[in-house]
CSV table of C-alpha atoms and ligand atoms in Angstrom, one decimal:
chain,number,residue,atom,x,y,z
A,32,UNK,CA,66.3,57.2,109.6
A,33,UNK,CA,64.4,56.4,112.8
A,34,UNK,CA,63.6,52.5,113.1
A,35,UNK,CA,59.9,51.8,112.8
A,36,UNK,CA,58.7,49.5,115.9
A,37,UNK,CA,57.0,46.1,115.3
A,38,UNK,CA,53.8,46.4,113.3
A,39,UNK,CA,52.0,45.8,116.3
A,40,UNK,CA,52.8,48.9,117.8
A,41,UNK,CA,52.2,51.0,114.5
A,42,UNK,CA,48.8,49.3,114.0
A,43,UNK,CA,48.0,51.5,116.9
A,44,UNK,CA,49.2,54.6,115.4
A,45,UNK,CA,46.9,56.9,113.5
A,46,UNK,CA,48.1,59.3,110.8
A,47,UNK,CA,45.6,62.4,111.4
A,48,UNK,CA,46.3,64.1,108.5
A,49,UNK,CA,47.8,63.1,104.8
A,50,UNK,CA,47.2,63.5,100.9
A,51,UNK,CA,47.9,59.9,99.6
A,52,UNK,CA,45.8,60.7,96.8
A,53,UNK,CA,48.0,63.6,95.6
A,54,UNK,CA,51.0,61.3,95.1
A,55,UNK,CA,51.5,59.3,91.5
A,56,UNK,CA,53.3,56.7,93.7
A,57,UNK,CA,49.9,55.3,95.3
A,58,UNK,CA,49.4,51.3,94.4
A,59,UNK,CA,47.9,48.6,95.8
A,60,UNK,CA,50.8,47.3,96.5
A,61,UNK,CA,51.7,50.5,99.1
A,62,UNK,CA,48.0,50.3,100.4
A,63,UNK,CA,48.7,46.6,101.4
A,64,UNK,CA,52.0,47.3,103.1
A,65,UNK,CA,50.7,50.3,105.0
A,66,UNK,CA,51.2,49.7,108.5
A,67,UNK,CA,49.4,52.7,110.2
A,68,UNK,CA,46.2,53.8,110.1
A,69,UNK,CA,45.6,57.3,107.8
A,70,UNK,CA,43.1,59.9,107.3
A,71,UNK,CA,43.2,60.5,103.6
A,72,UNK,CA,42.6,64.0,103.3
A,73,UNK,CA,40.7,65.8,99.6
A,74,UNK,CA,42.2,69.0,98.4
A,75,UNK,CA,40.4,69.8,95.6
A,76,UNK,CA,37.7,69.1,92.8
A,77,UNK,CA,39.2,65.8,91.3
A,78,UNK,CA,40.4,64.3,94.1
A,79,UNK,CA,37.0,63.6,96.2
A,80,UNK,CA,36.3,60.1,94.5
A,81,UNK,CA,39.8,59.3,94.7
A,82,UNK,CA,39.3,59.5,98.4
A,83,UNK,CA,36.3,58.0,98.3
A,84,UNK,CA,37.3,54.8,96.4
A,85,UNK,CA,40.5,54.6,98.6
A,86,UNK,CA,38.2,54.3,101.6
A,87,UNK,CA,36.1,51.6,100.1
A,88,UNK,CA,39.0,49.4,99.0
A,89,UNK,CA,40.6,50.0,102.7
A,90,UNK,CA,37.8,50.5,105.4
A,91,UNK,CA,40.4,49.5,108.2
A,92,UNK,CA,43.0,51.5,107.3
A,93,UNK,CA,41.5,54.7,105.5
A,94,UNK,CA,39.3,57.5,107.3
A,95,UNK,CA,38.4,59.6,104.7
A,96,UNK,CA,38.0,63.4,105.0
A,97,UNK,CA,36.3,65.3,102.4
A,98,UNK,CA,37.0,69.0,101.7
A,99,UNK,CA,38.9,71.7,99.8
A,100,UNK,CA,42.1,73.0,101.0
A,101,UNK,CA,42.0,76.9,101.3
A,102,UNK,CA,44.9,76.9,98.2
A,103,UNK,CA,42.1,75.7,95.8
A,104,UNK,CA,39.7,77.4,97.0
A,105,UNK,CA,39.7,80.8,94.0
A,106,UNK,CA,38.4,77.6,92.1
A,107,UNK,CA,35.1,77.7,93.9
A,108,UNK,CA,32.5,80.7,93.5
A,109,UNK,CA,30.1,82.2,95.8
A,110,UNK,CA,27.4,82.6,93.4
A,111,UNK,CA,26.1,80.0,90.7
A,112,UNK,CA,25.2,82.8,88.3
A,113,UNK,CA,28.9,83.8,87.3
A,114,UNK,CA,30.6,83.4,84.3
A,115,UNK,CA,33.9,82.8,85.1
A,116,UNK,CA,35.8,85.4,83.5
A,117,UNK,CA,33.1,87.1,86.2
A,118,UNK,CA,34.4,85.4,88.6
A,119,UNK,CA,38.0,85.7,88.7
A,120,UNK,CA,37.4,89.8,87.3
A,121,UNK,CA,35.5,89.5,91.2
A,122,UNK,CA,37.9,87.6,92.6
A,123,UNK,CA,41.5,89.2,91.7
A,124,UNK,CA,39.9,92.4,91.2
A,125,UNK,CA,42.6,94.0,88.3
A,126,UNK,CA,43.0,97.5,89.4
A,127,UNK,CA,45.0,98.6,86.0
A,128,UNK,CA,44.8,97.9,82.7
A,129,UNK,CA,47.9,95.8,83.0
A,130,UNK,CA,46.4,93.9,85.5
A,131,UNK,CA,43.4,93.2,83.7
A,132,UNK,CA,45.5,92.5,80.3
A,133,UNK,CA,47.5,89.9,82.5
A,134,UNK,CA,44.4,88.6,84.0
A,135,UNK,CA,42.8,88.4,80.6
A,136,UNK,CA,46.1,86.2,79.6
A,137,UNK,CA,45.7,83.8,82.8
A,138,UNK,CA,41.6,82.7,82.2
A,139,UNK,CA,42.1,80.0,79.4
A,140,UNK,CA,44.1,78.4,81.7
A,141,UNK,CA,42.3,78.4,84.8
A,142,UNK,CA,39.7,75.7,84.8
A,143,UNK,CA,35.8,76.4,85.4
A,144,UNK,CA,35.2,77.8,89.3
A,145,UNK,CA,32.5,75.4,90.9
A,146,UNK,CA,29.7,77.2,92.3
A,147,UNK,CA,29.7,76.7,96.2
A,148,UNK,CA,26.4,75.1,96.6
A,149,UNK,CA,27.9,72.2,94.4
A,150,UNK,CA,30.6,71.9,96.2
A,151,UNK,CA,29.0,71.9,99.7
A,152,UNK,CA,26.3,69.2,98.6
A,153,UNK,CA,29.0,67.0,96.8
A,154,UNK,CA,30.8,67.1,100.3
A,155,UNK,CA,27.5,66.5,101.9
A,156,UNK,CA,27.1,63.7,100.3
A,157,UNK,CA,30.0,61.9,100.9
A,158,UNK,CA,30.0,62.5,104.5
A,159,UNK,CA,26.5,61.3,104.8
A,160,UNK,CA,27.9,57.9,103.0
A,161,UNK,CA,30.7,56.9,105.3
A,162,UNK,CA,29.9,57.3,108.5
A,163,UNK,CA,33.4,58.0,110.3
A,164,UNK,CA,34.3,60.4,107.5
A,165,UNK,CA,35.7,63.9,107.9
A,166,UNK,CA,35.8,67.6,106.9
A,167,UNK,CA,38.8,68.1,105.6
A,168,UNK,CA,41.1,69.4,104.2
A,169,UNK,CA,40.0,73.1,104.8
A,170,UNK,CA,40.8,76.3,106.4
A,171,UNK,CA,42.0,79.6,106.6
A,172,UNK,CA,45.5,80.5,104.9
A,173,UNK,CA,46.5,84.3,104.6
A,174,UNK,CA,50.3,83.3,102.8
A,175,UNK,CA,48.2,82.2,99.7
A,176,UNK,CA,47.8,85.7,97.2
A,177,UNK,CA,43.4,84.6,97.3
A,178,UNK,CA,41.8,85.4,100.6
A,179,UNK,CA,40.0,83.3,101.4
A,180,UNK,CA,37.3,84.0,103.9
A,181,UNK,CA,33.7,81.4,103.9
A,182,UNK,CA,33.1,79.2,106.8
A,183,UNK,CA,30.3,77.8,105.4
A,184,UNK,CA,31.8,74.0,105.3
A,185,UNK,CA,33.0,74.1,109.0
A,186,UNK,CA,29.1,74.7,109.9
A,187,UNK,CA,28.1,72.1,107.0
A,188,UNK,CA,30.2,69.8,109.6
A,189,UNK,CA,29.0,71.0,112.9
A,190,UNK,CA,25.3,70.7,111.2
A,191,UNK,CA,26.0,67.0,110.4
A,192,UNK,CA,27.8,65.9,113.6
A,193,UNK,CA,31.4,65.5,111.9
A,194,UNK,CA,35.3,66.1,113.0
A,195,UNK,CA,37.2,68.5,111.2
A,196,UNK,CA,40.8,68.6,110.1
A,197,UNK,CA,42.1,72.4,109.7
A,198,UNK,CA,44.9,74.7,108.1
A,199,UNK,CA,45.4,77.3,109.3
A,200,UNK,CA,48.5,79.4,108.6
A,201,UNK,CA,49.1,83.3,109.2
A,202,UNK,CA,45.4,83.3,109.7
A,203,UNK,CA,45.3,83.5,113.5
A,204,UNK,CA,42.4,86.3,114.1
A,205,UNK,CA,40.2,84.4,111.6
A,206,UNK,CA,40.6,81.3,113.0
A,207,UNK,CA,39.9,82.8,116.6
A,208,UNK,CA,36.6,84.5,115.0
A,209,UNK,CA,35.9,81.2,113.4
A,210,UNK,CA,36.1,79.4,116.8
A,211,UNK,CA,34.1,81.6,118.3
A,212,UNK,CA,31.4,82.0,115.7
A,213,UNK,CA,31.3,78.3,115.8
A,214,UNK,CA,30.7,77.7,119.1
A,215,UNK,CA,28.4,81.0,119.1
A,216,UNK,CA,26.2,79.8,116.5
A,217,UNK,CA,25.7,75.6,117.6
A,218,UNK,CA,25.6,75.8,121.3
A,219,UNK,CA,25.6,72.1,122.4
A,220,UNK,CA,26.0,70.8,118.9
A,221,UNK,CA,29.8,72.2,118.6
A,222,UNK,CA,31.2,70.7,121.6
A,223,UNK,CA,30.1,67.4,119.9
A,224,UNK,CA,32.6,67.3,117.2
A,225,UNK,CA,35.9,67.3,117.7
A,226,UNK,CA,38.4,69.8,115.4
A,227,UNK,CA,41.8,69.4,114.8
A,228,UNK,CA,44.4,72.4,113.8
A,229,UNK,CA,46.6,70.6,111.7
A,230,UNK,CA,50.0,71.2,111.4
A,231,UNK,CA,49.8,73.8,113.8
A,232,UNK,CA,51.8,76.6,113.8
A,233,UNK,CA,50.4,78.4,116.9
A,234,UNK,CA,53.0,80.4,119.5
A,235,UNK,CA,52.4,77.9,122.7
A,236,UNK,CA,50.4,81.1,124.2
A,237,UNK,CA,47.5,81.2,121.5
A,238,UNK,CA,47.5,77.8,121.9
A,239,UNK,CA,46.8,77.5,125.7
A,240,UNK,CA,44.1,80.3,125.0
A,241,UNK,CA,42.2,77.8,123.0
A,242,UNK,CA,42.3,74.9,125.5
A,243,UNK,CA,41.4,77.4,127.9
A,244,UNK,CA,38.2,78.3,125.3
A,245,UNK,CA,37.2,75.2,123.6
A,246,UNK,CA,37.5,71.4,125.0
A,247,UNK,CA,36.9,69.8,121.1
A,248,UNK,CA,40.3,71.4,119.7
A,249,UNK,CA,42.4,69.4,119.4
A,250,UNK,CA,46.4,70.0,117.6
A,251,UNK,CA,48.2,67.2,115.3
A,252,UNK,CA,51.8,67.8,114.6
A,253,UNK,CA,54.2,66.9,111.7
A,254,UNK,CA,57.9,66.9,111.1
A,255,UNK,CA,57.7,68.1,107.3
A,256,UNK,CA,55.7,71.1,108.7
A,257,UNK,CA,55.9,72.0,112.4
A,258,UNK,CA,60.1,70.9,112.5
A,259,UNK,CA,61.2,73.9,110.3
A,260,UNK,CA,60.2,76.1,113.5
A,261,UNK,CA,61.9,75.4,117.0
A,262,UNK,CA,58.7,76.2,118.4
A,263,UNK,CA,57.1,72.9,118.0
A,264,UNK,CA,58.5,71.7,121.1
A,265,UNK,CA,57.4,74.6,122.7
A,266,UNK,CA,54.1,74.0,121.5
A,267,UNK,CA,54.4,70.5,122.4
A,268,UNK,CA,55.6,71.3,125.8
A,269,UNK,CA,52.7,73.5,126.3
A,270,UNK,CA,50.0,71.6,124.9
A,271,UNK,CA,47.5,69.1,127.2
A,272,UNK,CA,48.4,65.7,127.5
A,273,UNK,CA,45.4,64.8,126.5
A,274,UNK,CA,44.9,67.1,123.4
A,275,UNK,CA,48.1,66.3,120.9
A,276,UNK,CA,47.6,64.1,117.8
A,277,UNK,CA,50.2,63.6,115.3
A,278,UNK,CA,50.6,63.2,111.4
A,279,UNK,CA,52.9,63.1,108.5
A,280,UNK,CA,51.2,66.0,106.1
A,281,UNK,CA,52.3,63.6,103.3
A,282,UNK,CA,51.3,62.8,99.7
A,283,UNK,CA,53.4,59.7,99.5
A,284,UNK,CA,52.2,57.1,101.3
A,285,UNK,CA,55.1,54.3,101.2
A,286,UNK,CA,55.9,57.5,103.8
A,287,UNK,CA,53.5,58.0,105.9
A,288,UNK,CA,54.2,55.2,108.6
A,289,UNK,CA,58.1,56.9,108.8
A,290,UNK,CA,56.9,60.4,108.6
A,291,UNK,CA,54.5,59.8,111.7
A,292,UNK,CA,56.7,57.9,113.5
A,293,UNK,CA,59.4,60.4,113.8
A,294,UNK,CA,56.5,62.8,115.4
A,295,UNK,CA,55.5,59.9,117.6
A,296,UNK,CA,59.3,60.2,118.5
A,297,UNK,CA,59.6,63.8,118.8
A,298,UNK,CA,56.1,63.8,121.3
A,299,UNK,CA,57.3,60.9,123.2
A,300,UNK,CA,61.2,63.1,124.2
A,301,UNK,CA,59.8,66.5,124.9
A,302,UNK,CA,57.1,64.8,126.7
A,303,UNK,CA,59.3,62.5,128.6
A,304,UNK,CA,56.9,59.5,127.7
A,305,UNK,CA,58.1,56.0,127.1
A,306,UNK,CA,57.6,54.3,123.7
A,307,UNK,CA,56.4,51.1,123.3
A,308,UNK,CA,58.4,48.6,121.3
A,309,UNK,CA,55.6,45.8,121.7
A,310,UNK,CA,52.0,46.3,122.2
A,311,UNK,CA,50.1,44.8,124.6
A,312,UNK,CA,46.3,46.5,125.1
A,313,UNK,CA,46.0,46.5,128.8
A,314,UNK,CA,49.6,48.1,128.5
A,315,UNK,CA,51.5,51.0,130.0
A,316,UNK,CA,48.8,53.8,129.3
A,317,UNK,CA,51.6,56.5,130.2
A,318,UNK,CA,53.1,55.2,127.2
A,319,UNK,CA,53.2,57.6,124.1
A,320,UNK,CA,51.9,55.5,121.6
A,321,UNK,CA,48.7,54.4,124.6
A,322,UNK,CA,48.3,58.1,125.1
A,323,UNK,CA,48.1,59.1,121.7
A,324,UNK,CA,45.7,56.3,120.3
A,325,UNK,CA,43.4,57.5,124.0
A,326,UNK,CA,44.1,60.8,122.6
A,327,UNK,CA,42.6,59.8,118.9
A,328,UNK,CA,39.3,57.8,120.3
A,329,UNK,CA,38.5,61.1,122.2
A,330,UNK,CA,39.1,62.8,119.3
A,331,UNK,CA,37.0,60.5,117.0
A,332,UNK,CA,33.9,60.1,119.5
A,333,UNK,CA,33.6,63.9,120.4
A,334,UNK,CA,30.9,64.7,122.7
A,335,UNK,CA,33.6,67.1,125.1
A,336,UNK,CA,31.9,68.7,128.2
A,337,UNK,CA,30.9,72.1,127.4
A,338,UNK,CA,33.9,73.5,129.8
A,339,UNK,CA,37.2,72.1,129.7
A,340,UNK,CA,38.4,70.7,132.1
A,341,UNK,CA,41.6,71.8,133.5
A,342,UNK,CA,43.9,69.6,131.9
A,343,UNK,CA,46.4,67.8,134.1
A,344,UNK,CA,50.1,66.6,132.9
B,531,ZN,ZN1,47.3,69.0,104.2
């Protein structure tokens, strides 16, 4: 296992993307001992306070992003006025009697969908009452049997001025469309959030194309994700300086300080950039752990010029 650095150092690190909610394990204890800082990522329905209390008892610590991840999302309906052996019937479409007899076997045990309006005001409000909160988790995932296909909560955070944390997996086109039909449809008011493709499994090509498109995207890396595919560090290689984040993608969060670490780690070799082992704030700014926090307050204030600039290594 990687040795952590002194707490100084990791008080400087932020975690741009976990689920500490989704893990039994979470105490106060674990809260207290956490040495990083996290965004605390919602997935679904019952886990929205949990966020929300989580960044009340930890301001310092906790950034809390508010959304549903694209897995839960058959659990949300378009329309208000469906029942909801309507709305699954609409939503896996049974094309055989079999289907239909299997479908009929699933409902008791799928729980009520939430009509999307709900669900977009709930997040709504609890943007509107934390200030540095998030959008997130949400997204775009084609490897998940529901397709999953409205954009309406990216635009509920462009509307209100807020950062969004993204999944995104064998969803490539869509996400491209969504980009564009972001940036399309709020001019100015897009390039003053910042987004961030978490986990990102882009080939380092797509990836250039978007710094080439957008100067808000941002990409955060994890090792329980992005190191099952050599192509991290070809991602990593490829990517700006001045765009990489990292995170750990994890529910337990006695882990999240190791988990993030290791990615600091990985960033710091195939970049060739030092890592600190103490932290002083007038530092070595080439420094990964320098870089990366520069890399998170650009991230956090948005506000990107309209073009990108052409990033330099
Ligand atoms: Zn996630």
């Amino acid at each position: 296992m990687l040795s952590l650095p002194s707490p100084d150092v990791l008080r400087n690190v932020v975690d741009a993307h976990c689920h500490p909610t989704d893990a039994p394990s979470i105490s106060s204890e674990s809260m207290d001992k956490l040495s990083i800082n996290i965004c605390a990522m919602s997935s679904k329905a019952s886990d929205q306070s949990m966020v929300r209390k989580l960044a009340q008892s930890y301001p310092d610590k906790v950034i809390p992003c508010f959304g549903y991840h694209p897995w839960f999302s058959h659990l949300i309906s378009i329309r208000g006025d469906l029942s909801k052996e309507d709305h699954f019937r609409e939503l896996f479409r049974p094309s055989s009697a079999e289907d239909l007899a299997e479908l009929n076997a699933l409902l008791p045990g799928l729980s009520d969908p939430i009509p999307l309006d709900n669900v977009l005001q709930e997040v709504r409000q609890n943007l509107e009452a934390f200030p540095n909160a998030m959008l997130g988790e949400v997204g775009l995932d084609r490897s998940f049997r529901i397709p999953y296909d409205y954009d309406a909560s990216p635009h509920l955070a462009v509307a209100l001025g807020r950062n969004i944390s993204l999944h995104s997996v064998k969803a490539h086109q869509a996400t491209m469309e969504l980009l564009a039909s972001s940036k399309a449809k709020h001019g100015v008011q897009w390039n003053k959030i910042s987004l961030d493709m978490h986990s990102c499994g882009f080939s380092p090509e797509m990836w250039k194309d978007i710094e080439r498109r957008y100067s808000n995207v941002f990409i955060s890396l994890s090792t329980v994700i992005n190191s099952r595919s050599p192509n991290h560090i070809a991602l990593i290689k490829a990517c700006d300086p001045h765009r990489i984040l990292v995170e750990s993608d994890y529910n337990d969060v006695d882990l999240c300080a190791q988990r993030t670490w290791e990615m600091v780690s990985t960033v710091a070799h195939v970049k060739n950039w030092k890592i600190e082992t103490e932290w002083r704030e007038e530092g070595d700014h080439t420094a990964v752990v320098h870089r990366l926090k520069e890399n998170w307050i650009r991230f956090k204030e948005g506000n990107h010029p309209t073009t990108p600039s052409r990033g330099k290594s």
